[in-house]
PDB file of C-alpha atoms in Angstrom:
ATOM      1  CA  UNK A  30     -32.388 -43.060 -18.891  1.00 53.00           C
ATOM      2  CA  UNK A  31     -29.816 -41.202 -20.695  1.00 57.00           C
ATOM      3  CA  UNK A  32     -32.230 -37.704 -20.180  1.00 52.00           C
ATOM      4  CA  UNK A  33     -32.093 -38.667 -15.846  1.00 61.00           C
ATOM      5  CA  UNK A  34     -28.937 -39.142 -16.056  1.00 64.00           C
ATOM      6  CA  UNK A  35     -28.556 -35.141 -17.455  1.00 57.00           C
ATOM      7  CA  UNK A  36     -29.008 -33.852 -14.170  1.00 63.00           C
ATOM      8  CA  UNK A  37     -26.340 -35.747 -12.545  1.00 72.00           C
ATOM      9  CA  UNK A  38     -23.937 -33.490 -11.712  1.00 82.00           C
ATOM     10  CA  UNK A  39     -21.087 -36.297 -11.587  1.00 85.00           C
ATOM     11  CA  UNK A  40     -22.252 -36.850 -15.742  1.00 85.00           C
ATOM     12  CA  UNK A  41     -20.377 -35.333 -17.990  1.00 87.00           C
ATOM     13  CA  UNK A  42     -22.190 -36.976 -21.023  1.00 86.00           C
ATOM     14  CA  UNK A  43     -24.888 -39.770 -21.764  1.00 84.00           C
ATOM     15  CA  UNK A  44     -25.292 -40.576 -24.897  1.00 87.00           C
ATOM     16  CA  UNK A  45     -27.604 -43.451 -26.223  1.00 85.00           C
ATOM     17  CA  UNK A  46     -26.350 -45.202 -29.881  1.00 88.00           C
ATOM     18  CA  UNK A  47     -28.609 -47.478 -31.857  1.00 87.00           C
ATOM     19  CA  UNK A  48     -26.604 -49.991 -34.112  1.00 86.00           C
ATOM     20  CA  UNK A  49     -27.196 -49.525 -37.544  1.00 86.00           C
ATOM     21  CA  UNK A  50     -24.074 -52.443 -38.508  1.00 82.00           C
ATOM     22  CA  UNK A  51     -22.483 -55.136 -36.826  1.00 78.00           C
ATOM     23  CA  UNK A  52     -19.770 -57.459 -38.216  1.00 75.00           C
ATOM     24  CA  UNK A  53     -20.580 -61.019 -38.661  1.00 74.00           C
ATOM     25  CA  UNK A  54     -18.377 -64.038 -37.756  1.00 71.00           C
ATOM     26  CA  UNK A  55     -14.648 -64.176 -36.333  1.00 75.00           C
ATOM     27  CA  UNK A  56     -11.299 -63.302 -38.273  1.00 81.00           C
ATOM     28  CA  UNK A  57      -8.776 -66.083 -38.063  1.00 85.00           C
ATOM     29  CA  UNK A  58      -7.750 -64.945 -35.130  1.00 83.00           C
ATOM     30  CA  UNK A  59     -10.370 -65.018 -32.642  1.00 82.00           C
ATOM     31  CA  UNK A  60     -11.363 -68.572 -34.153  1.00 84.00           C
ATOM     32  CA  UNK A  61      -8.499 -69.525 -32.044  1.00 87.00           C
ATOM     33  CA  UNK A  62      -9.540 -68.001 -28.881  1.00 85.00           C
ATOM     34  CA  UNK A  63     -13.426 -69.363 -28.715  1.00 83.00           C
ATOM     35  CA  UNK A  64     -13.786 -67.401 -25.174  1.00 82.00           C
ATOM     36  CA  UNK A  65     -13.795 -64.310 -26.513  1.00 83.00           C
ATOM     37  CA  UNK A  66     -17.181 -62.931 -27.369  1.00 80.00           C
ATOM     38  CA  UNK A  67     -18.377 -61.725 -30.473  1.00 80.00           C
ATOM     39  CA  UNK A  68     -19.018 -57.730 -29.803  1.00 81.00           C
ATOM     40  CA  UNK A  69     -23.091 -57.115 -31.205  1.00 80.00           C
ATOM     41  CA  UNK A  70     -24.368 -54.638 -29.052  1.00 81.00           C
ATOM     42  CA  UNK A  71     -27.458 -52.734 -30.951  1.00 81.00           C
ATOM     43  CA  UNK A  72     -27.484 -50.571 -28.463  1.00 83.00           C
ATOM     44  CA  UNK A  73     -24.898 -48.740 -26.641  1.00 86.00           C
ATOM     45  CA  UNK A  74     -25.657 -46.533 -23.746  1.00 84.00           C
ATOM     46  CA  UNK A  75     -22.282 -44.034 -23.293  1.00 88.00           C
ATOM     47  CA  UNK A  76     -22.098 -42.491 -20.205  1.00 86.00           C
ATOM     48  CA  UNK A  77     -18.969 -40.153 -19.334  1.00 88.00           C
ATOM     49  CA  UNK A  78     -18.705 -39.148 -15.712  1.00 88.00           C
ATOM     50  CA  UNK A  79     -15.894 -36.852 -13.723  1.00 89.00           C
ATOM     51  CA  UNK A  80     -14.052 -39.814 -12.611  1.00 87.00           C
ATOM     52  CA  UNK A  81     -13.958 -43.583 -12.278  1.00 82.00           C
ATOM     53  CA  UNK A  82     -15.570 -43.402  -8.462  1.00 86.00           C
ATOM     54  CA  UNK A  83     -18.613 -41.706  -9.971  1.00 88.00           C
ATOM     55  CA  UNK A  84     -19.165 -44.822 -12.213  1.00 85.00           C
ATOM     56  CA  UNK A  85     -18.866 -47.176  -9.670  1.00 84.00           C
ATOM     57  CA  UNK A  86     -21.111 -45.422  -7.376  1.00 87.00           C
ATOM     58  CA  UNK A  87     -23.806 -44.673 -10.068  1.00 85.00           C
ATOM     59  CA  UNK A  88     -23.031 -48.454 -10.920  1.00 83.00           C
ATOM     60  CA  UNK A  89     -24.815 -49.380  -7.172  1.00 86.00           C
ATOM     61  CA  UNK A  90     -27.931 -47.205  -6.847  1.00 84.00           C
ATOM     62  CA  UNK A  91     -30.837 -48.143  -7.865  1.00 85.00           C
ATOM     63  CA  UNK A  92     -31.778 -46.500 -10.681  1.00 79.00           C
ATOM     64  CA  UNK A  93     -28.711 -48.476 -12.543  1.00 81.00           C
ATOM     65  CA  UNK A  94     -30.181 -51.975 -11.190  1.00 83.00           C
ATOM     66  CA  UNK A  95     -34.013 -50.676 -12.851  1.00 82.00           C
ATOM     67  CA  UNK A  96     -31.986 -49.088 -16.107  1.00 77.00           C
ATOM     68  CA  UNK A  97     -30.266 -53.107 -16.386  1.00 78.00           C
ATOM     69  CA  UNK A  98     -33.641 -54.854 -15.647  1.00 80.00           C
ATOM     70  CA  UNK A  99     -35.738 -52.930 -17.699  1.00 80.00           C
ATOM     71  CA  UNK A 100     -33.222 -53.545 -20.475  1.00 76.00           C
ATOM     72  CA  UNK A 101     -32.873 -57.557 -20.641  1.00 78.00           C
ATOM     73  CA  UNK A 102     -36.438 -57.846 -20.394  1.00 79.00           C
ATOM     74  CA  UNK A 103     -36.912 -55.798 -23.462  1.00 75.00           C
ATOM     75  CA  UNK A 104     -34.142 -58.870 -24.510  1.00 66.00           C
ATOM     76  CA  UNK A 105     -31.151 -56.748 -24.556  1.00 66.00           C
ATOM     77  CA  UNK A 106     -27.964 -58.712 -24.144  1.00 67.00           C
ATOM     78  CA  UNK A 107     -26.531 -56.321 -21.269  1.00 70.00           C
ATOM     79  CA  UNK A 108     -22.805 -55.614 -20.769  1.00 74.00           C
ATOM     80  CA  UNK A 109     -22.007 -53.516 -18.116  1.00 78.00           C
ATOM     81  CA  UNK A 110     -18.434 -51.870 -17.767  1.00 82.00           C
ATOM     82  CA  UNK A 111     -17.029 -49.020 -16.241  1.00 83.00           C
ATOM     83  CA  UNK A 112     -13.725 -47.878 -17.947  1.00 87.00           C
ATOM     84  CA  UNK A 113     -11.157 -45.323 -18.384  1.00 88.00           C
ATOM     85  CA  UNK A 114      -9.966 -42.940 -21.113  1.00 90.00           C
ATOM     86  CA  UNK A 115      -6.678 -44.407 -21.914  1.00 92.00           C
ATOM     87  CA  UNK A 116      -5.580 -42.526 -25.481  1.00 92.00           C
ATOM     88  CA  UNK A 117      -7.202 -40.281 -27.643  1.00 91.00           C
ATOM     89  CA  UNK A 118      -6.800 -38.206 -31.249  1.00 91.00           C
ATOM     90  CA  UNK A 119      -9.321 -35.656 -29.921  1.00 90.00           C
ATOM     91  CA  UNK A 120     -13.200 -36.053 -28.064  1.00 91.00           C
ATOM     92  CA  UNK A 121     -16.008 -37.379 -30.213  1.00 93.00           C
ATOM     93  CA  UNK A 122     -18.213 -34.575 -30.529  1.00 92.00           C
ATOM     94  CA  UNK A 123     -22.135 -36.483 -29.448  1.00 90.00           C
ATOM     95  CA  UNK A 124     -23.825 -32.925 -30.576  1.00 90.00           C
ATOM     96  CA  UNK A 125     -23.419 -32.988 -33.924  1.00 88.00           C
ATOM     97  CA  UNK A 126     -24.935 -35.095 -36.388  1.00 88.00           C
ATOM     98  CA  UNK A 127     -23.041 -38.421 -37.595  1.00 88.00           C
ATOM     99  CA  UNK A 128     -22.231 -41.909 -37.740  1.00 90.00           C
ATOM    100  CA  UNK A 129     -20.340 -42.547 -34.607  1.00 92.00           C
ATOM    101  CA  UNK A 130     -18.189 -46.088 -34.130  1.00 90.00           C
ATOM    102  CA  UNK A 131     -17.318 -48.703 -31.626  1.00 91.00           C
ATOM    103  CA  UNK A 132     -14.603 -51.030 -32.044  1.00 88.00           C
ATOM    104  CA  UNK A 133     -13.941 -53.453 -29.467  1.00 89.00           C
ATOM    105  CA  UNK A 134     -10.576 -55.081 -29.831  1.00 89.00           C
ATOM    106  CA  UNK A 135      -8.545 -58.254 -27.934  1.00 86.00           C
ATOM    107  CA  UNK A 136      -5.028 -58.837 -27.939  1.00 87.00           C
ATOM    108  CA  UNK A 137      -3.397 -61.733 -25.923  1.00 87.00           C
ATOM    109  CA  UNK A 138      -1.455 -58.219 -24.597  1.00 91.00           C
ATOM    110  CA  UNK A 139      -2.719 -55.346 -23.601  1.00 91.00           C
ATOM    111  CA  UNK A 140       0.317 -53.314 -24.312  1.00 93.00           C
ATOM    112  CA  UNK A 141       0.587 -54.503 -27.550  1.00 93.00           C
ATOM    113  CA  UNK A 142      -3.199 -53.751 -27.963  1.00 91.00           C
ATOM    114  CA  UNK A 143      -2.523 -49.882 -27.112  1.00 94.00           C
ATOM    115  CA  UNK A 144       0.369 -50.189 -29.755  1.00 93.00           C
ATOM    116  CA  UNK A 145      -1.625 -51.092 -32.542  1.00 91.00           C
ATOM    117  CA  UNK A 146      -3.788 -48.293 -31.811  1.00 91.00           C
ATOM    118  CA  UNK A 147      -1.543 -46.060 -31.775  1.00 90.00           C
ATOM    119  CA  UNK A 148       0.314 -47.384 -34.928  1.00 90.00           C
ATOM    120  CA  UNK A 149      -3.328 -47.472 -36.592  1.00 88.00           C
ATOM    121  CA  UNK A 150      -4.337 -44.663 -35.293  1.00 88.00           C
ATOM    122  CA  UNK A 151      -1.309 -42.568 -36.859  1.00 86.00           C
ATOM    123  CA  UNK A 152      -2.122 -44.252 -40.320  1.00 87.00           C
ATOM    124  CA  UNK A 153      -5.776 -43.472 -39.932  1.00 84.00           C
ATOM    125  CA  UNK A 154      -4.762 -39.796 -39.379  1.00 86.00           C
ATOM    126  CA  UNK A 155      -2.074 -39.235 -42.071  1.00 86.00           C
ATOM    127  CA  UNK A 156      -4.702 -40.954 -44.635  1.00 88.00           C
ATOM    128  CA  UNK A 157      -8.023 -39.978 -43.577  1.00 87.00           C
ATOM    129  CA  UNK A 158      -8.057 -37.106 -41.311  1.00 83.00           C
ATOM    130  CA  UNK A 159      -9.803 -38.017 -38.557  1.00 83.00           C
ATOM    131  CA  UNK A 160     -10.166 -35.607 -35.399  1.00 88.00           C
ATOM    132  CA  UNK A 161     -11.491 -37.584 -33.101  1.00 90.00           C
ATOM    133  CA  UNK A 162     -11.053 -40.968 -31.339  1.00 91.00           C
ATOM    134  CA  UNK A 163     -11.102 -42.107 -28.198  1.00 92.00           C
ATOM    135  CA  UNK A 164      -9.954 -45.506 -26.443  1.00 94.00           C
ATOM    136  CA  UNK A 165     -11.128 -47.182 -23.458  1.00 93.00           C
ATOM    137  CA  UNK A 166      -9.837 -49.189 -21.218  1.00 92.00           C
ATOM    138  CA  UNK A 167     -12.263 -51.315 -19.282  1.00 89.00           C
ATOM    139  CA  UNK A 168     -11.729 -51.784 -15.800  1.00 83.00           C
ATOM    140  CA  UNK A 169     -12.124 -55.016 -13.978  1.00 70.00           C
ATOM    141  CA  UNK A 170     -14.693 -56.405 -16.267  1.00 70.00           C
ATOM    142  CA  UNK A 171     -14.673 -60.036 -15.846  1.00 70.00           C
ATOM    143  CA  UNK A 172     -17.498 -60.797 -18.174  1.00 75.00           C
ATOM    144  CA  UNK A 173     -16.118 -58.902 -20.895  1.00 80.00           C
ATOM    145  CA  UNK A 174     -13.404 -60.376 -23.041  1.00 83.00           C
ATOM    146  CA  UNK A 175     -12.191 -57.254 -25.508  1.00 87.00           C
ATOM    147  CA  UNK A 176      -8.905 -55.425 -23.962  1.00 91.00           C
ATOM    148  CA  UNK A 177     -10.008 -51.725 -25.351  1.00 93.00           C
ATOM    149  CA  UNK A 178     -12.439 -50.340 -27.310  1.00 93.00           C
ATOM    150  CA  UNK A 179     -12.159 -47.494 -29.729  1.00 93.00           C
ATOM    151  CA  UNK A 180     -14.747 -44.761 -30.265  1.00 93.00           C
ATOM    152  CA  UNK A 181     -14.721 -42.318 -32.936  1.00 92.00           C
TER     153      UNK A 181
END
Protein backbone atom coordinates (compact mmCIF):
# COMPACT_ATOMS: atom_id res chain seq x y z
CA UNK A 1 0.00 0.00 0.00
CA UNK A 2 2.62 2.31 1.05
CA UNK A 3 4.27 1.95 -2.89
CA UNK A 4 0.24 3.16 -4.31
CA UNK A 5 0.20 5.53 -2.16
CA UNK A 6 3.74 7.06 -3.96
CA UNK A 7 1.89 8.36 -6.71
CA UNK A 8 -0.48 10.36 -4.77
CA UNK A 9 0.28 13.62 -5.39
CA UNK A 10 -1.45 14.86 -2.00
CA UNK A 11 1.50 12.20 -0.21
CA UNK A 12 4.25 13.63 0.91
CA UNK A 13 5.63 10.37 2.52
CA UNK A 14 4.46 6.67 3.30
CA UNK A 15 6.46 4.90 5.18
CA UNK A 16 5.72 1.29 6.51
CA UNK A 17 7.61 0.33 10.19
CA UNK A 18 7.75 -3.21 11.47
CA UNK A 19 8.08 -3.38 15.38
CA UNK A 20 11.08 -4.87 16.44
CA UNK A 21 10.16 -3.83 20.59
CA UNK A 22 7.24 -3.05 22.45
CA UNK A 23 7.01 -2.24 26.19
CA UNK A 24 5.19 -4.58 28.37
CA UNK A 25 2.70 -3.70 31.17
CA UNK A 26 1.58 -0.15 32.59
CA UNK A 27 3.74 2.35 34.79
CA UNK A 28 1.95 3.36 37.95
CA UNK A 29 0.33 5.72 36.29
CA UNK A 30 -1.76 4.36 33.67
CA UNK A 31 -2.73 1.50 36.28
CA UNK A 32 -4.91 4.23 37.44
CA UNK A 33 -6.54 5.10 34.28
CA UNK A 34 -7.59 1.33 32.99
CA UNK A 35 -9.24 3.09 29.72
CA UNK A 36 -6.30 3.92 28.29
CA UNK A 37 -4.87 1.37 25.93
CA UNK A 38 -1.70 -0.20 26.00
CA UNK A 39 0.16 1.19 22.62
CA UNK A 40 1.55 -2.44 20.67
CA UNK A 41 1.30 -1.72 17.23
CA UNK A 42 3.88 -4.16 15.20
CA UNK A 43 3.21 -2.40 12.49
CA UNK A 44 2.93 1.17 11.77
CA UNK A 45 1.94 2.48 8.43
CA UNK A 46 3.17 6.52 8.36
CA UNK A 47 1.65 8.40 5.89
CA UNK A 48 2.45 12.31 5.59
CA UNK A 49 0.17 14.21 3.27
CA UNK A 50 0.05 18.22 2.27
CA UNK A 51 -2.58 18.90 4.73
CA UNK A 52 -5.12 17.50 7.16
CA UNK A 53 -8.09 17.55 4.27
CA UNK A 54 -5.94 15.20 2.20
CA UNK A 55 -6.05 12.64 5.12
CA UNK A 56 -9.49 12.78 5.61
CA UNK A 57 -10.31 12.44 2.06
CA UNK A 58 -7.79 9.56 1.42
CA UNK A 59 -9.37 8.32 4.81
CA UNK A 60 -12.96 7.73 2.61
CA UNK A 61 -11.98 6.16 -0.73
CA UNK A 62 -11.81 2.98 -1.18
CA UNK A 63 -8.60 1.91 -1.41
CA UNK A 64 -8.24 2.99 2.53
CA UNK A 65 -11.46 0.75 3.42
CA UNK A 66 -9.45 -2.48 1.27
CA UNK A 67 -5.85 -1.25 2.91
CA UNK A 68 -8.01 -1.61 6.71
CA UNK A 69 -9.74 -4.91 5.67
CA UNK A 70 -7.00 -6.57 4.24
CA UNK A 71 -5.09 -5.68 7.41
CA UNK A 72 -7.38 -7.15 10.39
CA UNK A 73 -7.84 -10.17 8.51
CA UNK A 74 -4.17 -10.76 8.39
CA UNK A 75 -5.12 -10.11 12.50
CA UNK A 76 -3.73 -6.72 12.72
CA UNK A 77 -5.16 -4.74 15.59
CA UNK A 78 -5.97 -1.54 13.34
CA UNK A 79 -5.85 2.06 14.65
CA UNK A 80 -6.67 4.53 12.35
CA UNK A 81 -5.87 8.34 13.02
CA UNK A 82 -5.33 11.25 11.11
CA UNK A 83 -3.19 13.91 12.99
CA UNK A 84 -1.24 16.99 12.89
CA UNK A 85 2.40 18.04 13.28
CA UNK A 86 2.24 19.90 16.47
CA UNK A 87 6.24 20.37 17.56
CA UNK A 88 9.28 19.21 16.23
CA UNK A 89 13.42 19.18 16.83
CA UNK A 90 13.84 18.61 13.07
CA UNK A 91 12.02 15.84 10.30
CA UNK A 92 12.86 12.18 10.73
CA UNK A 93 14.75 11.41 7.78
CA UNK A 94 12.64 7.70 6.39
CA UNK A 95 15.64 7.40 3.62
CA UNK A 96 18.28 6.55 5.55
CA UNK A 97 18.93 3.53 7.36
CA UNK A 98 17.93 3.29 11.24
CA UNK A 99 15.96 2.44 14.11
CA UNK A 100 13.13 4.84 14.02
CA UNK A 101 10.66 5.31 17.35
CA UNK A 102 7.11 5.80 18.36
CA UNK A 103 6.11 6.94 21.62
CA UNK A 104 2.61 7.37 22.34
CA UNK A 105 2.00 9.37 25.46
CA UNK A 106 -1.38 10.38 27.77
CA UNK A 107 -1.64 13.08 30.09
CA UNK A 108 -4.95 13.92 31.94
CA UNK A 109 -3.84 17.49 29.98
CA UNK A 110 -2.93 18.00 26.85
CA UNK A 111 -1.06 21.15 27.49
CA UNK A 112 0.81 19.75 30.05
CA UNK A 113 1.50 16.75 27.67
CA UNK A 114 3.18 19.25 25.01
CA UNK A 115 5.17 20.62 28.10
CA UNK A 116 6.79 17.61 29.00
CA UNK A 117 7.85 17.23 25.57
CA UNK A 118 9.22 20.07 25.27
CA UNK A 119 10.98 19.97 28.74
CA UNK A 120 12.16 16.31 27.63
CA UNK A 121 12.80 17.10 24.54
CA UNK A 122 15.39 19.98 25.56
CA UNK A 123 17.11 17.38 27.96
CA UNK A 124 17.18 14.79 25.25
CA UNK A 125 18.98 17.38 23.05
CA UNK A 126 21.53 18.94 25.47
CA UNK A 127 22.47 15.12 26.46
CA UNK A 128 22.13 13.12 23.46
CA UNK A 129 22.06 15.09 20.38
CA UNK A 130 19.28 14.20 18.68
CA UNK A 131 18.21 16.02 15.29
CA UNK A 132 15.15 14.87 14.76
CA UNK A 133 11.71 14.42 16.42
CA UNK A 134 8.52 14.98 15.60
CA UNK A 135 5.10 15.12 17.66
CA UNK A 136 1.68 14.46 16.67
CA UNK A 137 -1.28 15.47 17.62
CA UNK A 138 -4.17 13.21 16.77
CA UNK A 139 -7.22 14.67 15.66
CA UNK A 140 -10.63 13.61 16.72
CA UNK A 141 -9.71 10.07 17.39
CA UNK A 142 -12.24 8.70 19.64
CA UNK A 143 -10.91 5.21 19.76
CA UNK A 144 -7.57 6.22 20.59
CA UNK A 145 -6.68 7.12 24.13
CA UNK A 146 -2.80 8.60 23.90
CA UNK A 147 -2.84 12.66 23.70
CA UNK A 148 0.47 12.82 21.29
CA UNK A 149 2.81 10.69 19.99
CA UNK A 150 6.46 11.29 19.42
CA UNK A 151 8.47 10.09 16.43
CA UNK A 152 12.08 10.22 16.11
Amino acid sequence: MALKLGGDSSVLDATVFKALIVPRGRGAFLKKRPQVDIARFDVVLLVEFVDLGAVQNFMATDHWAKAVISAEEKAYKTMKIAASNVRRIGSVDHSRDGVFLFNYFYSDSLDLNLKVWNYTAGWFQDQTGPDNSTVLLPDHAPDFSYTIVNHC
